[in-house]
mmCIF file of N, CA and C in Angstrom:
data_model
loop_
_atom_site.group_PDB
_atom_site.id
_atom_site.type_symbol
_atom_site.label_atom_id
_atom_site.label_comp_id
_atom_site.label_asym_id
_atom_site.label_seq_id
_atom_site.Cartn_x
_atom_site.Cartn_y
_atom_site.Cartn_z
ATOM 1 N N UNK A 204 137.427 95.458 149.762
ATOM 2 C CA UNK A 204 136.569 96.153 148.850
ATOM 3 C C UNK A 204 136.557 95.493 147.484
ATOM 4 N N UNK A 205 137.731 95.108 147.000
ATOM 5 C CA UNK A 205 137.827 94.464 145.701
ATOM 6 C C UNK A 205 137.044 93.154 145.698
ATOM 7 N N UNK A 206 136.989 92.482 146.772
ATOM 8 C CA UNK A 206 136.248 91.226 146.870
ATOM 9 C C UNK A 206 134.755 91.437 146.707
ATOM 10 N N UNK A 207 134.231 92.530 147.276
ATOM 11 C CA UNK A 207 132.794 92.826 147.138
ATOM 12 C C UNK A 207 132.415 93.133 145.695
ATOM 13 N N UNK A 208 133.270 93.872 144.981
ATOM 14 C CA UNK A 208 132.982 94.235 143.582
ATOM 15 C C UNK A 208 132.976 92.979 142.714
ATOM 16 N N UNK A 209 133.945 92.118 142.929
ATOM 17 C CA UNK A 209 133.989 90.873 142.156
ATOM 18 C C UNK A 209 132.768 90.020 142.455
ATOM 19 N N UNK A 210 132.339 90.006 143.723
ATOM 20 C CA UNK A 210 131.168 89.224 144.100
ATOM 21 C C UNK A 210 129.909 89.763 143.427
ATOM 22 N N UNK A 211 129.733 91.109 143.400
ATOM 23 C CA UNK A 211 128.565 91.712 142.759
ATOM 24 C C UNK A 211 128.587 91.511 141.243
ATOM 25 N N UNK A 212 129.758 91.603 140.632
ATOM 26 C CA UNK A 212 129.876 91.402 139.186
ATOM 27 C C UNK A 212 129.548 89.960 138.827
ATOM 28 N N UNK A 213 129.915 89.046 139.646
ATOM 29 C CA UNK A 213 129.623 87.640 139.383
ATOM 30 C C UNK A 213 128.133 87.373 139.500
ATOM 31 N N UNK A 214 127.453 88.071 140.410
ATOM 32 C CA UNK A 214 126.011 87.880 140.569
ATOM 33 C C UNK A 214 125.241 88.471 139.393
ATOM 34 N N UNK A 215 125.696 89.589 138.830
ATOM 35 C CA UNK A 215 124.960 90.245 137.771
ATOM 36 C C UNK A 215 125.175 89.603 136.414
ATOM 37 N N UNK A 216 126.194 88.828 136.230
ATOM 38 C CA UNK A 216 126.408 88.160 134.954
ATOM 39 C C UNK A 216 125.381 87.035 134.822
ATOM 40 N N UNK A 217 124.597 87.133 133.712
ATOM 41 C CA UNK A 217 123.604 86.092 133.463
ATOM 42 C C UNK A 217 123.980 85.347 132.198
ATOM 43 N N UNK A 218 123.331 84.273 132.029
ATOM 44 C CA UNK A 218 123.574 83.458 130.852
ATOM 45 C C UNK A 218 123.120 84.240 129.609
ATOM 46 N N UNK A 219 123.939 84.344 128.548
ATOM 47 C CA UNK A 219 123.538 85.076 127.346
ATOM 48 C C UNK A 219 122.289 84.479 126.677
ATOM 49 N N UNK A 220 122.075 83.205 126.869
ATOM 50 C CA UNK A 220 120.889 82.563 126.299
ATOM 51 C C UNK A 220 119.617 83.122 126.923
ATOM 52 N N UNK A 221 119.651 83.433 128.201
ATOM 53 C CA UNK A 221 118.495 83.992 128.895
ATOM 54 C C UNK A 221 118.214 85.408 128.387
ATOM 55 N N UNK A 222 119.245 86.144 128.039
ATOM 56 C CA UNK A 222 119.058 87.497 127.528
ATOM 57 C C UNK A 222 118.394 87.493 126.146
ATOM 58 N N UNK A 223 118.733 86.534 125.313
ATOM 59 C CA UNK A 223 118.190 86.477 123.949
ATOM 60 C C UNK A 223 116.916 85.647 123.846
ATOM 61 N N UNK A 224 116.507 85.011 124.915
ATOM 62 C CA UNK A 224 115.313 84.174 124.888
ATOM 63 C C UNK A 224 114.042 84.956 124.502
ATOM 64 N N UNK A 225 113.796 86.155 125.040
ATOM 65 C CA UNK A 225 112.599 86.900 124.607
ATOM 66 C C UNK A 225 112.608 87.226 123.105
ATOM 67 N N UNK A 226 113.763 87.551 122.569
ATOM 68 C CA UNK A 226 113.864 87.839 121.144
ATOM 69 C C UNK A 226 113.549 86.592 120.310
ATOM 70 N N UNK A 227 114.037 85.457 120.729
ATOM 71 C CA UNK A 227 113.764 84.200 120.027
ATOM 72 C C UNK A 227 112.273 83.868 120.096
ATOM 73 N N UNK A 228 111.657 84.106 121.243
ATOM 74 C CA UNK A 228 110.225 83.835 121.402
ATOM 75 C C UNK A 228 109.404 84.750 120.494
ATOM 76 N N UNK A 229 109.771 86.013 120.371
ATOM 77 C CA UNK A 229 109.052 86.957 119.509
ATOM 78 C C UNK A 229 109.171 86.552 118.039
ATOM 79 N N UNK A 230 110.358 86.174 117.610
ATOM 80 C CA UNK A 230 110.557 85.740 116.223
ATOM 81 C C UNK A 230 109.742 84.477 115.948
ATOM 82 N N UNK A 231 109.725 83.543 116.865
ATOM 83 C CA UNK A 231 108.943 82.317 116.689
ATOM 84 C C UNK A 231 107.450 82.627 116.640
ATOM 85 N N UNK A 232 106.986 83.546 117.463
ATOM 86 C CA UNK A 232 105.568 83.921 117.443
ATOM 87 C C UNK A 232 105.201 84.567 116.116
ATOM 88 N N UNK A 233 106.050 85.456 115.609
ATOM 89 C CA UNK A 233 105.796 86.054 114.297
ATOM 90 C C UNK A 233 105.707 84.981 113.225
ATOM 91 N N UNK A 234 106.591 84.020 113.258
ATOM 92 C CA UNK A 234 106.583 82.969 112.247
ATOM 93 C C UNK A 234 105.289 82.164 112.310
ATOM 94 N N UNK A 235 104.910 81.715 113.495
ATOM 95 C CA UNK A 235 103.753 80.831 113.603
ATOM 96 C C UNK A 235 102.420 81.558 113.465
ATOM 97 N N UNK A 236 102.354 82.830 113.839
ATOM 98 C CA UNK A 236 101.078 83.537 113.786
ATOM 99 C C UNK A 236 100.901 84.399 112.541
ATOM 100 N N UNK A 237 101.979 84.793 111.875
ATOM 101 C CA UNK A 237 101.850 85.669 110.716
ATOM 102 C C UNK A 237 102.387 85.053 109.424
ATOM 103 N N UNK A 238 103.628 84.647 109.418
ATOM 104 C CA UNK A 238 104.293 84.217 108.191
ATOM 105 C C UNK A 238 103.760 82.876 107.703
ATOM 106 N N UNK A 239 103.662 81.900 108.574
ATOM 107 C CA UNK A 239 103.226 80.557 108.167
ATOM 108 C C UNK A 239 101.790 80.529 107.649
ATOM 109 N N UNK A 240 100.800 81.148 108.315
ATOM 110 C CA UNK A 240 99.440 81.147 107.768
ATOM 111 C C UNK A 240 99.343 81.895 106.434
ATOM 112 N N UNK A 241 100.088 82.988 106.284
ATOM 113 C CA UNK A 241 100.054 83.729 105.023
ATOM 114 C C UNK A 241 100.627 82.881 103.889
ATOM 115 N N UNK A 242 101.677 82.143 104.158
ATOM 116 C CA UNK A 242 102.257 81.267 103.146
ATOM 117 C C UNK A 242 101.273 80.181 102.745
ATOM 118 N N UNK A 243 100.559 79.609 103.719
ATOM 119 C CA UNK A 243 99.549 78.591 103.403
ATOM 120 C C UNK A 243 98.436 79.165 102.537
ATOM 121 N N UNK A 244 97.955 80.382 102.876
ATOM 122 C CA UNK A 244 96.899 81.026 102.081
ATOM 123 C C UNK A 244 97.379 81.303 100.661
ATOM 124 N N UNK A 245 98.616 81.775 100.531
ATOM 125 C CA UNK A 245 99.166 82.082 99.214
ATOM 126 C C UNK A 245 99.282 80.821 98.364
ATOM 127 N N UNK A 246 99.720 79.726 98.956
ATOM 128 C CA UNK A 246 99.817 78.463 98.220
ATOM 129 C C UNK A 246 98.445 77.963 97.786
ATOM 130 N N UNK A 247 97.477 78.048 98.690
ATOM 131 C CA UNK A 247 96.122 77.589 98.353
ATOM 132 C C UNK A 247 95.519 78.452 97.242
ATOM 133 N N UNK A 248 95.746 79.764 97.290
ATOM 134 C CA UNK A 248 95.229 80.675 96.260
ATOM 135 C C UNK A 248 95.885 80.381 94.913
ATOM 136 N N UNK A 249 97.187 80.187 94.890
ATOM 137 C CA UNK A 249 97.889 79.885 93.644
ATOM 138 C C UNK A 249 97.442 78.551 93.078
ATOM 139 N N UNK A 250 97.221 77.575 93.940
ATOM 140 C CA UNK A 250 96.755 76.260 93.473
ATOM 141 C C UNK A 250 95.356 76.360 92.896
ATOM 142 N N UNK A 251 94.486 77.137 93.538
ATOM 143 C CA UNK A 251 93.124 77.326 93.045
ATOM 144 C C UNK A 251 93.143 78.047 91.697
ATOM 145 N N UNK A 252 93.990 79.065 91.561
ATOM 146 C CA UNK A 252 94.056 79.819 90.311
ATOM 147 C C UNK A 252 94.623 78.988 89.174
ATOM 148 N N UNK A 253 95.498 78.061 89.470
ATOM 149 C CA UNK A 253 96.081 77.240 88.412
ATOM 150 C C UNK A 253 95.153 76.109 87.972
ATOM 151 N N UNK A 254 94.157 75.772 88.784
ATOM 152 C CA UNK A 254 93.257 74.673 88.417
ATOM 153 C C UNK A 254 91.921 75.149 87.863
ATOM 154 N N UNK A 255 91.781 76.443 87.573
ATOM 155 C CA UNK A 255 90.533 76.953 87.006
ATOM 156 C C UNK A 255 90.379 76.407 85.594
ATOM 157 N N UNK A 256 89.201 75.916 85.282
ATOM 158 C CA UNK A 256 88.917 75.327 83.971
ATOM 159 C C UNK A 256 87.802 76.115 83.283
ATOM 160 N N UNK A 257 87.747 76.057 81.943
ATOM 161 C CA UNK A 257 86.658 76.720 81.219
ATOM 162 C C UNK A 257 85.290 76.231 81.686
ATOM 163 N N UNK A 258 84.359 77.161 81.783
ATOM 164 C CA UNK A 258 83.013 76.853 82.240
ATOM 165 C C UNK A 258 82.800 77.125 83.721
ATOM 166 N N UNK A 259 83.869 77.349 84.465
ATOM 167 C CA UNK A 259 83.751 77.592 85.902
ATOM 168 C C UNK A 259 83.271 79.017 86.150
ATOM 169 N N UNK A 260 82.465 79.201 87.185
ATOM 170 C CA UNK A 260 82.026 80.531 87.610
ATOM 171 C C UNK A 260 83.043 81.042 88.618
ATOM 172 N N UNK A 261 83.505 82.279 88.434
ATOM 173 C CA UNK A 261 84.532 82.845 89.312
ATOM 174 C C UNK A 261 84.116 84.226 89.792
ATOM 175 N N UNK A 262 84.736 84.642 90.884
ATOM 176 C CA UNK A 262 84.604 85.989 91.416
ATOM 177 C C UNK A 262 85.983 86.614 91.330
ATOM 178 N N UNK A 263 86.101 87.760 90.633
ATOM 179 C CA UNK A 263 87.400 88.399 90.491
ATOM 180 C C UNK A 263 87.691 89.270 91.704
ATOM 181 N N UNK A 264 88.926 89.717 91.809
ATOM 182 C CA UNK A 264 89.329 90.529 92.957
ATOM 183 C C UNK A 264 88.656 91.890 92.967
ATOM 184 N N UNK A 265 88.156 92.352 91.823
ATOM 185 C CA UNK A 265 87.445 93.629 91.807
ATOM 186 C C UNK A 265 85.943 93.450 91.942
ATOM 187 N N UNK A 266 85.483 92.231 92.235
ATOM 188 C CA UNK A 266 84.086 92.008 92.565
ATOM 189 C C UNK A 266 83.184 91.639 91.407
ATOM 190 N N UNK A 267 83.723 91.323 90.254
ATOM 191 C CA UNK A 267 82.890 90.939 89.116
ATOM 192 C C UNK A 267 82.719 89.421 89.087
ATOM 193 N N UNK A 268 81.477 89.003 88.834
ATOM 194 C CA UNK A 268 81.186 87.603 88.634
ATOM 195 C C UNK A 268 81.345 87.310 87.151
ATOM 196 N N UNK A 269 81.971 86.188 86.810
ATOM 197 C CA UNK A 269 82.220 85.883 85.404
ATOM 198 C C UNK A 269 82.281 84.377 85.209
ATOM 199 N N UNK A 270 82.215 83.985 83.944
ATOM 200 C CA UNK A 270 82.361 82.583 83.552
ATOM 201 C C UNK A 270 83.641 82.460 82.749
ATOM 202 N N UNK A 271 84.461 81.459 83.050
ATOM 203 C CA UNK A 271 85.728 81.260 82.354
ATOM 204 C C UNK A 271 85.437 80.689 80.976
ATOM 205 N N UNK A 272 85.943 81.355 79.932
ATOM 206 C CA UNK A 272 85.761 80.889 78.561
ATOM 207 C C UNK A 272 86.961 80.065 78.130
ATOM 208 N N UNK A 273 88.165 80.594 78.361
ATOM 209 C CA UNK A 273 89.379 79.848 78.019
ATOM 210 C C UNK A 273 90.492 80.240 78.978
ATOM 211 N N UNK A 274 91.486 79.359 79.093
ATOM 212 C CA UNK A 274 92.616 79.579 80.004
ATOM 213 C C UNK A 274 93.897 79.327 79.223
ATOM 214 N N UNK A 275 94.886 80.233 79.361
ATOM 215 C CA UNK A 275 96.204 79.982 78.799
ATOM 216 C C UNK A 275 97.245 80.088 79.917
ATOM 217 N N UNK A 276 98.524 80.214 79.573
ATOM 218 C CA UNK A 276 99.590 80.148 80.573
ATOM 219 C C UNK A 276 99.455 81.177 81.690
ATOM 220 N N UNK A 277 99.302 82.446 81.343
ATOM 221 C CA UNK A 277 99.296 83.484 82.370
ATOM 222 C C UNK A 277 97.977 84.223 82.495
ATOM 223 N N UNK A 278 97.018 83.947 81.648
ATOM 224 C CA UNK A 278 95.759 84.671 81.706
ATOM 225 C C UNK A 278 94.572 83.799 81.372
ATOM 226 N N UNK A 279 93.412 84.442 81.349
ATOM 227 C CA UNK A 279 92.187 83.727 81.020
ATOM 228 C C UNK A 279 91.207 84.698 80.395
ATOM 229 N N UNK A 280 90.308 84.160 79.598
ATOM 230 C CA UNK A 280 89.265 84.942 78.966
ATOM 231 C C UNK A 280 87.986 84.700 79.749
ATOM 232 N N UNK A 281 87.391 85.783 80.278
ATOM 233 C CA UNK A 281 86.205 85.673 81.105
ATOM 234 C C UNK A 281 85.029 86.329 80.405
ATOM 235 N N UNK A 282 83.863 85.726 80.530
ATOM 236 C CA UNK A 282 82.633 86.313 80.022
ATOM 237 C C UNK A 282 81.939 86.964 81.210
ATOM 238 N N UNK A 283 81.916 88.304 81.225
ATOM 239 C CA UNK A 283 81.359 89.029 82.360
ATOM 240 C C UNK A 283 79.885 89.340 82.170
ATOM 241 N N UNK A 284 79.402 89.277 80.927
ATOM 242 C CA UNK A 284 77.990 89.448 80.597
ATOM 243 C C UNK A 284 77.767 88.650 79.310
ATOM 244 N N UNK A 285 76.527 88.314 78.998
ATOM 245 C CA UNK A 285 76.294 87.559 77.760
ATOM 246 C C UNK A 285 76.851 88.306 76.552
ATOM 247 N N UNK A 286 77.803 87.689 75.869
ATOM 248 C CA UNK A 286 78.412 88.283 74.687
ATOM 249 C C UNK A 286 79.549 89.239 74.970
ATOM 250 N N UNK A 287 79.885 89.496 76.234
ATOM 251 C CA UNK A 287 80.967 90.418 76.590
ATOM 252 C C UNK A 287 82.100 89.609 77.213
ATOM 253 N N UNK A 288 83.213 89.525 76.494
ATOM 254 C CA UNK A 288 84.358 88.762 76.978
ATOM 255 C C UNK A 288 85.533 89.699 77.168
ATOM 256 N N UNK A 289 86.320 89.456 78.210
ATOM 257 C CA UNK A 289 87.494 90.267 78.492
ATOM 258 C C UNK A 289 88.600 89.386 79.052
ATOM 259 N N UNK A 290 89.843 89.839 78.887
ATOM 260 C CA UNK A 290 91.008 89.073 79.319
ATOM 261 C C UNK A 290 91.453 89.527 80.698
ATOM 262 N N UNK A 291 91.706 88.578 81.569
ATOM 263 C CA UNK A 291 92.190 88.825 82.931
ATOM 264 C C UNK A 291 93.421 87.964 83.178
ATOM 265 N N UNK A 292 94.282 88.401 84.092
ATOM 266 C CA UNK A 292 95.389 87.554 84.532
ATOM 267 C C UNK A 292 94.833 86.568 85.564
ATOM 268 N N UNK A 293 95.492 85.449 85.713
ATOM 269 C CA UNK A 293 94.995 84.418 86.636
ATOM 270 C C UNK A 293 94.943 84.915 88.078
ATOM 271 N N UNK A 294 95.848 85.792 88.439
ATOM 272 C CA UNK A 294 95.892 86.291 89.809
ATOM 273 C C UNK A 294 94.677 87.140 90.161
ATOM 274 N N UNK A 295 93.880 87.537 89.182
ATOM 275 C CA UNK A 295 92.699 88.348 89.475
ATOM 276 C C UNK A 295 91.509 87.510 89.923
ATOM 277 N N UNK A 296 91.622 86.187 89.881
ATOM 278 C CA UNK A 296 90.548 85.324 90.357
ATOM 279 C C UNK A 296 90.685 85.172 91.862
ATOM 280 N N UNK A 297 89.660 85.639 92.580
ATOM 281 C CA UNK A 297 89.696 85.571 94.042
ATOM 282 C C UNK A 297 89.076 84.269 94.532
ATOM 283 N N UNK A 298 88.035 83.799 93.828
ATOM 284 C CA UNK A 298 87.302 82.637 94.321
ATOM 285 C C UNK A 298 86.633 81.930 93.151
ATOM 286 N N UNK A 299 86.656 80.608 93.189
ATOM 287 C CA UNK A 299 85.893 79.820 92.234
ATOM 288 C C UNK A 299 84.579 79.475 92.921
ATOM 289 N N UNK A 300 83.479 79.837 92.266
ATOM 290 C CA UNK A 300 82.158 79.643 92.868
ATOM 291 C C UNK A 300 81.647 78.240 92.572
ATOM 292 N N UNK A 301 80.925 77.653 93.518
ATOM 293 C CA UNK A 301 80.314 76.350 93.245
ATOM 294 C C UNK A 301 79.250 76.492 92.158
ATOM 295 N N UNK A 302 78.951 75.396 91.476
ATOM 296 C CA UNK A 302 77.998 75.428 90.367
ATOM 297 C C UNK A 302 76.606 75.857 90.798
ATOM 298 N N UNK A 303 76.200 75.536 92.015
ATOM 299 C CA UNK A 303 74.850 75.867 92.464
ATOM 300 C C UNK A 303 74.743 77.279 93.046
ATOM 301 N N UNK A 304 75.856 77.999 93.163
ATOM 302 C CA UNK A 304 75.831 79.351 93.732
ATOM 303 C C UNK A 304 75.305 80.338 92.693
ATOM 304 N N UNK A 305 74.451 81.252 93.167
ATOM 305 C CA UNK A 305 73.918 82.281 92.294
ATOM 306 C C UNK A 305 74.560 83.613 92.661
ATOM 307 N N UNK A 306 74.620 84.500 91.673
ATOM 308 C CA UNK A 306 75.153 85.825 91.926
ATOM 309 C C UNK A 306 74.174 86.588 92.799
ATOM 310 N N UNK A 307 74.662 87.358 93.766
ATOM 311 C CA UNK A 307 73.742 88.208 94.520
ATOM 312 C C UNK A 307 73.217 89.303 93.598
ATOM 313 N N UNK A 308 71.928 89.559 93.685
ATOM 314 C CA UNK A 308 71.330 90.543 92.797
ATOM 315 C C UNK A 308 71.489 91.932 93.391
ATOM 316 N N UNK A 309 71.915 92.867 92.569
ATOM 317 C CA UNK A 309 72.107 94.245 92.994
ATOM 318 C C UNK A 309 70.752 94.925 93.079
ATOM 319 N N UNK A 310 70.357 95.460 94.237
ATOM 320 C CA UNK A 310 69.036 96.074 94.355
ATOM 321 C C UNK A 310 68.866 97.305 93.466
ATOM 322 N N UNK A 311 69.946 98.001 93.146
ATOM 323 C CA UNK A 311 69.842 99.180 92.290
ATOM 324 C C UNK A 311 69.473 98.789 90.866
ATOM 325 N N UNK A 312 69.913 97.624 90.421
ATOM 326 C CA UNK A 312 69.598 97.159 89.075
ATOM 327 C C UNK A 312 68.168 96.654 89.017
ATOM 328 N N UNK A 313 67.672 96.084 90.102
ATOM 329 C CA UNK A 313 66.341 95.504 90.116
ATOM 330 C C UNK A 313 65.251 96.567 90.062
ATOM 331 N N UNK A 314 65.537 97.813 90.486
ATOM 332 C CA UNK A 314 64.535 98.870 90.463
ATOM 333 C C UNK A 314 64.207 99.264 89.028
ATOM 334 N N UNK A 315 63.042 99.884 88.867
ATOM 335 C CA UNK A 315 62.693 100.409 87.562
ATOM 336 C C UNK A 315 63.547 101.635 87.298
ATOM 337 N N UNK A 316 63.945 101.878 86.058
ATOM 338 C CA UNK A 316 64.798 103.021 85.757
ATOM 339 C C UNK A 316 64.170 104.359 86.147
ATOM 340 N N UNK A 317 62.851 104.517 85.971
ATOM 341 C CA UNK A 317 62.209 105.786 86.317
ATOM 342 C C UNK A 317 62.284 106.035 87.814
ATOM 343 N N UNK A 318 62.099 104.985 88.613
ATOM 344 C CA UNK A 318 62.151 105.147 90.070
ATOM 345 C C UNK A 318 63.564 105.509 90.513
ATOM 346 N N UNK A 319 64.576 104.931 89.875
ATOM 347 C CA UNK A 319 65.960 105.235 90.233
ATOM 348 C C UNK A 319 66.300 106.674 89.870
ATOM 349 N N UNK A 320 65.796 107.167 88.735
ATOM 350 C CA UNK A 320 66.081 108.539 88.325
ATOM 351 C C UNK A 320 65.412 109.544 89.261
ATOM 352 N N UNK A 321 64.225 109.226 89.748
ATOM 353 C CA UNK A 321 63.536 110.120 90.663
ATOM 354 C C UNK A 321 64.209 110.158 92.026
ATOM 355 N N UNK A 322 64.831 109.091 92.425
ATOM 356 C CA UNK A 322 65.435 109.014 93.752
ATOM 357 C C UNK A 322 66.701 109.847 93.844
ATOM 358 N N UNK A 323 67.370 110.099 92.736
ATOM 359 C CA UNK A 323 68.628 110.828 92.758
ATOM 360 C C UNK A 323 68.421 112.187 92.101
ATOM 361 N N UNK A 324 68.708 113.252 92.828
ATOM 362 C CA UNK A 324 68.588 114.597 92.288
ATOM 363 C C UNK A 324 69.971 115.060 91.860
ATOM 364 N N UNK A 325 70.176 115.205 90.567
ATOM 365 C CA UNK A 325 71.487 115.553 90.041
ATOM 366 C C UNK A 325 71.633 117.043 89.736
ATOM 367 N N UNK A 326 70.654 117.849 90.084
ATOM 368 C CA UNK A 326 70.755 119.271 89.807
ATOM 369 C C UNK A 326 71.713 119.934 90.771
ATOM 370 N N UNK A 327 72.344 120.987 90.307
ATOM 371 C CA UNK A 327 73.356 121.668 91.105
ATOM 372 C C UNK A 327 72.755 122.375 92.317
ATOM 373 N N UNK A 328 71.585 122.967 92.124
ATOM 374 C CA UNK A 328 70.967 123.737 93.193
ATOM 375 C C UNK A 328 69.945 122.949 93.996
ATOM 376 N N UNK A 329 69.888 121.645 93.791
ATOM 377 C CA UNK A 329 68.981 120.808 94.568
ATOM 378 C C UNK A 329 67.543 120.907 94.103
ATOM 379 N N UNK A 330 67.301 121.351 92.883
ATOM 380 C CA UNK A 330 65.946 121.373 92.347
ATOM 381 C C UNK A 330 65.147 122.573 92.800
ATOM 382 N N UNK A 331 65.807 123.655 93.214
ATOM 383 C CA UNK A 331 65.091 124.845 93.673
ATOM 384 C C UNK A 331 64.392 125.516 92.496
ATOM 385 N N UNK A 332 63.250 126.143 92.788
ATOM 386 C CA UNK A 332 62.507 126.835 91.738
ATOM 387 C C UNK A 332 63.307 128.042 91.277
ATOM 388 N N UNK A 333 63.145 128.365 90.014
ATOM 389 C CA UNK A 333 63.828 129.506 89.460
ATOM 390 C C UNK A 333 65.251 129.205 89.046
ATOM 391 N N UNK A 334 65.626 127.941 88.978
ATOM 392 C CA UNK A 334 66.993 127.605 88.616
ATOM 393 C C UNK A 334 67.283 127.966 87.169
ATOM 394 N N UNK A 335 66.280 127.910 86.303
ATOM 395 C CA UNK A 335 66.477 128.278 84.905
ATOM 396 C C UNK A 335 66.824 129.760 84.803
ATOM 397 N N UNK A 336 66.126 130.610 85.574
ATOM 398 C CA UNK A 336 66.391 132.043 85.544
ATOM 399 C C UNK A 336 67.784 132.336 86.084
ATOM 400 N N UNK A 337 68.183 131.623 87.129
ATOM 401 C CA UNK A 337 69.494 131.844 87.727
ATOM 402 C C UNK A 337 70.597 131.466 86.743
ATOM 403 N N UNK A 338 70.420 130.379 86.004
ATOM 404 C CA UNK A 338 71.429 129.959 85.036
ATOM 405 C C UNK A 338 71.568 130.988 83.936
ATOM 406 N N UNK A 339 70.460 131.556 83.464
ATOM 407 C CA UNK A 339 70.503 132.545 82.404
ATOM 408 C C UNK A 339 71.221 133.807 82.837
ATOM 409 N N UNK A 340 71.012 134.248 84.073
ATOM 410 C CA UNK A 340 71.657 135.470 84.532
ATOM 411 C C UNK A 340 73.145 135.261 84.770
ATOM 412 N N UNK A 341 73.550 134.042 85.191
ATOM 413 C CA UNK A 341 74.965 133.759 85.393
ATOM 414 C C UNK A 341 75.719 133.825 84.083
ATOM 415 N N UNK A 342 75.122 133.329 83.014
ATOM 416 C CA UNK A 342 75.786 133.310 81.719
ATOM 417 C C UNK A 342 75.956 134.719 81.189
ATOM 418 N N UNK A 343 74.952 135.564 81.337
ATOM 419 C CA UNK A 343 75.035 136.919 80.798
ATOM 420 C C UNK A 343 75.985 137.797 81.606
ATOM 421 N N UNK A 344 76.207 137.503 82.879
ATOM 422 C CA UNK A 344 77.089 138.307 83.709
ATOM 423 C C UNK A 344 78.562 138.009 83.471
ATOM 424 N N UNK A 345 78.873 136.835 82.931
ATOM 425 C CA UNK A 345 80.274 136.451 82.723
ATOM 426 C C UNK A 345 80.837 137.231 81.545
ATOM 427 N N UNK A 346 82.085 137.637 81.675
ATOM 428 C CA UNK A 346 82.777 138.330 80.601
ATOM 429 C C UNK A 346 83.611 137.338 79.829
ATOM 430 N N UNK A 347 83.874 137.603 78.584
ATOM 431 C CA UNK A 347 84.671 136.719 77.756
ATOM 432 C C UNK A 347 86.115 136.763 78.223
ATOM 433 N N UNK A 348 86.752 135.611 78.320
ATOM 434 C CA UNK A 348 88.164 135.604 78.744
ATOM 435 C C UNK A 348 89.044 136.203 77.644
ATOM 436 N N UNK A 349 90.026 136.931 78.049
ATOM 437 C CA UNK A 349 90.969 137.487 77.090
ATOM 438 C C UNK A 349 90.574 138.862 76.578
ATOM 439 N N UNK A 350 89.374 139.324 76.813
ATOM 440 C CA UNK A 350 88.961 140.654 76.364
ATOM 441 C C UNK A 350 89.005 141.597 77.566
ATOM 442 N N UNK A 351 89.614 142.734 77.415
ATOM 443 C CA UNK A 351 89.672 143.673 78.532
ATOM 444 C C UNK A 351 88.301 144.300 78.755
ATOM 445 N N UNK A 352 88.005 144.582 79.995
ATOM 446 C CA UNK A 352 86.721 145.184 80.314
ATOM 447 C C UNK A 352 86.812 146.694 80.097
ATOM 448 N N UNK A 353 85.716 147.325 79.705
ATOM 449 C CA UNK A 353 85.708 148.760 79.397
ATOM 450 C C UNK A 353 85.512 149.603 80.605
#
């Protein structure tokens, strides 16, 4: 009987390297598919942000198009509209635009102001008739805070 147990125990013992092989494969896959590409992107982004020069057109991380006016150690001065300059950190530059690239035009800005105002109804009751009368009656029905009612 003792011989059979020793024989079965010898068969079930596997090489420890085979047991840890799946774990090693998973760690290697994480490195090659996640960590390494992210490191490359981070290096390329930092290199691009450090080489921005005055006069370049940039897109910030919050979606504003701007022109670089000046650059210092940790920040830059951007002109976001003619005559409007603001300070940003270098890390806020997401992309340097090519010189021939144009800003996409916002369709809401291109509309006439009167047409835009008509398209949006900002009234509380949706523009229902008699809203003026309803507002007047609501005000008169309210009691003053802090005064006891009779």
